[in-house]
Amino acid sequence: MPIPIIVDCDPGTDDAVALMLALASPELSVLAITVAGGNVGLDLTLSNALALVALAESQVPVHAGADRPLLGRFVSEPRVHGADGLGGIILPAGGPPTPGLAADVIRRILRDAAESVTLVGIGPATNLALALTTEPALAPKVERIVLMSGAWAEGNVTPAAEFNAWSDPEALEILLDTGRPVVFATLELTAQAIVTPARIAAWRGLGNGRCLQVICDIQATVPPSRRLGGAGAPLHDPCAIAWLIRPDLFTTRACSVRMDLGPGPGRGRTLIDRWGRTGDPVNAMVLETVDADGFFNLLGQRLALLP
Ligand code: BDR
Ligand code: CA
């Protein structure tokens, strides 16, 4: 039986790959895609999600969600994703969003679900947190929450914090407080999944489908990461989806994770206690390693299945 999931996203050059992977994978049943502002503003993340779903000829409903975090101000990340969120690669416009706001839709799906649903968060966690904090009785209907978020060491948007965690740390704290298992694909994991020109070239050779070629075009626009030595760019968000499909490609560790919610330079930091030093109860599973070649082969194989 495919795993029922909701994908909450902010496309985003790497969200684009994650969405395509989810839509191409028979192991998953994507019930809805919900969208927040993040890498770029909500107007663009929403139109990007709609365009990507249309490109894949998918009928999955796409819902608009939060355009800002629970607290504080909205900040985008155009240095990595370009001013339009997809590196300037222009896609044919998709259809209109499906009526219903993200948090309402997430609650409705959970309420109506016969079996529990996995929530996948690859952007700021605002929509997921709004859904679960306004109807906490739905938490048992959540199988698990799988996030690309956080770092156990250095951040990528501040010295302390990873972009998604920093964008809405209060939302992430709400998810950690639900009592449901939370799985983290952190920056240390995604640093092992580097897109290089050679990997893009290998993907390109796998077929002529427009989704595969567009994803290669988009990935070719992402600047190499200075933080990681300049060989390529980390492909963050697909790691969260790939773990659901091929957990055998990953190693994991059970940890406690707490948020730094203070106003100072540590704000948004995920305090990941990998060595059990705090004695805090375990509330998360951290993905620690990924077989990068296996991961990129999986992606290429699945992208080549799409139109
Ligand atoms: C995360 O932030 C965004 O820029 C990416 O889409 C990813 O979700 C990485 O820090
Ligand atoms: Ca993202």
mmCIF file of N, CA and C and ligand atoms in Angstrom, residues 8-16 18 38-39 81 121-124 148 162-164 236-238, ligand 2:
data_model
loop_
_atom_site.group_PDB
_atom_site.id
_atom_site.type_symbol
_atom_site.label_atom_id
_atom_site.label_comp_id
_atom_site.label_asym_id
_atom_site.label_seq_id
_atom_site.Cartn_x
_atom_site.Cartn_y
_atom_site.Cartn_z
ATOM 1 N N ASP A 8 4.086 19.761 2.270
ATOM 2 C CA ASP A 8 4.016 21.202 2.509
ATOM 3 C C ASP A 8 5.346 21.811 2.052
ATOM 4 N N CYS A 9 5.303 22.779 1.146
ATOM 5 C CA CYS A 9 6.529 23.175 0.442
ATOM 6 C C CYS A 9 6.563 24.671 0.133
ATOM 7 N N ASP A 10 7.710 25.110 -0.422
ATOM 8 C CA ASP A 10 7.894 26.517 -0.810
ATOM 9 C C ASP A 10 8.780 26.598 -2.065
ATOM 10 N N PRO A 11 8.317 26.016 -3.192
ATOM 11 C CA PRO A 11 9.222 25.873 -4.354
ATOM 12 C C PRO A 11 9.744 27.204 -4.889
ATOM 13 N N GLY A 12 11.028 27.259 -4.999
ATOM 14 C CA GLY A 12 12.186 26.481 -4.527
ATOM 15 C C GLY A 12 12.730 25.460 -5.533
ATOM 16 N N THR A 13 14.030 25.673 -5.870
ATOM 17 C CA THR A 13 14.703 24.810 -6.841
ATOM 18 C C THR A 13 14.803 23.371 -6.358
ATOM 19 N N ASP A 14 14.984 23.163 -5.051
ATOM 20 C CA ASP A 14 15.086 21.778 -4.555
ATOM 21 C C ASP A 14 13.711 21.221 -4.197
ATOM 22 N N ASP A 15 12.786 22.095 -3.781
ATOM 23 C CA ASP A 15 11.391 21.642 -3.618
ATOM 24 C C ASP A 15 10.872 21.073 -4.933
ATOM 25 N N ALA A 16 11.271 21.696 -6.056
ATOM 26 C CA ALA A 16 10.795 21.237 -7.364
ATOM 27 C C ALA A 16 11.173 19.779 -7.578
ATOM 28 N N ALA A 18 11.891 17.602 -5.214
ATOM 29 C CA ALA A 18 11.175 16.795 -4.212
ATOM 30 C C ALA A 18 9.745 16.509 -4.672
ATOM 31 N N GLY A 38 8.354 31.224 1.414
ATOM 32 C CA GLY A 38 9.613 30.720 1.989
ATOM 33 C C GLY A 38 10.769 31.186 1.143
ATOM 34 N N ASN A 39 11.174 30.317 0.208
ATOM 35 C CA ASN A 39 12.307 30.693 -0.643
ATOM 36 C C ASN A 39 12.034 31.994 -1.381
ATOM 37 N N HIS A 81 17.745 30.571 -4.983
ATOM 38 C CA HIS A 81 16.639 30.095 -5.824
ATOM 39 C C HIS A 81 16.258 31.067 -6.935
ATOM 40 N N GLY A 121 7.313 18.137 5.473
ATOM 41 C CA GLY A 121 7.515 19.589 5.469
ATOM 42 C C GLY A 121 8.873 19.926 4.895
ATOM 43 N N ILE A 122 8.875 20.649 3.759
ATOM 44 C CA ILE A 122 10.151 21.006 3.129
ATOM 45 C C ILE A 122 10.262 22.522 2.939
ATOM 46 N N GLY A 123 9.513 23.254 3.746
ATOM 47 C CA GLY A 123 9.602 24.712 3.775
ATOM 48 C C GLY A 123 9.442 25.153 5.223
ATOM 49 N N PRO A 124 9.240 26.457 5.460
ATOM 50 C CA PRO A 124 8.898 26.893 6.819
ATOM 51 C C PRO A 124 7.662 26.117 7.289
ATOM 52 N N MET A 148 12.610 18.473 6.064
ATOM 53 C CA MET A 148 13.939 19.005 5.776
ATOM 54 C C MET A 148 14.025 20.259 6.617
ATOM 55 N N GLU A 162 19.452 26.881 10.226
ATOM 56 C CA GLU A 162 19.074 26.453 8.866
ATOM 57 C C GLU A 162 17.849 27.259 8.436
ATOM 58 N N PHE A 163 17.679 27.462 7.123
ATOM 59 C CA PHE A 163 16.666 28.396 6.614
ATOM 60 C C PHE A 163 15.242 28.040 7.053
ATOM 61 N N ASN A 164 14.799 26.796 6.863
ATOM 62 C CA ASN A 164 13.401 26.461 7.185
ATOM 63 C C ASN A 164 13.134 26.613 8.678
ATOM 64 N N HIS A 236 18.633 19.617 -0.888
ATOM 65 C CA HIS A 236 18.061 19.394 0.446
ATOM 66 C C HIS A 236 16.752 18.594 0.437
ATOM 67 N N ASP A 237 15.717 19.196 -0.158
ATOM 68 C CA ASP A 237 14.352 18.712 0.094
ATOM 69 C C ASP A 237 14.071 17.293 -0.398
ATOM 70 N N PRO A 238 14.618 16.861 -1.525
ATOM 71 C CA PRO A 238 14.329 15.494 -1.956
ATOM 72 C C PRO A 238 14.803 14.433 -0.956
HETATM 73 CA CA CA B 2 12.153 24.148 0.549
#
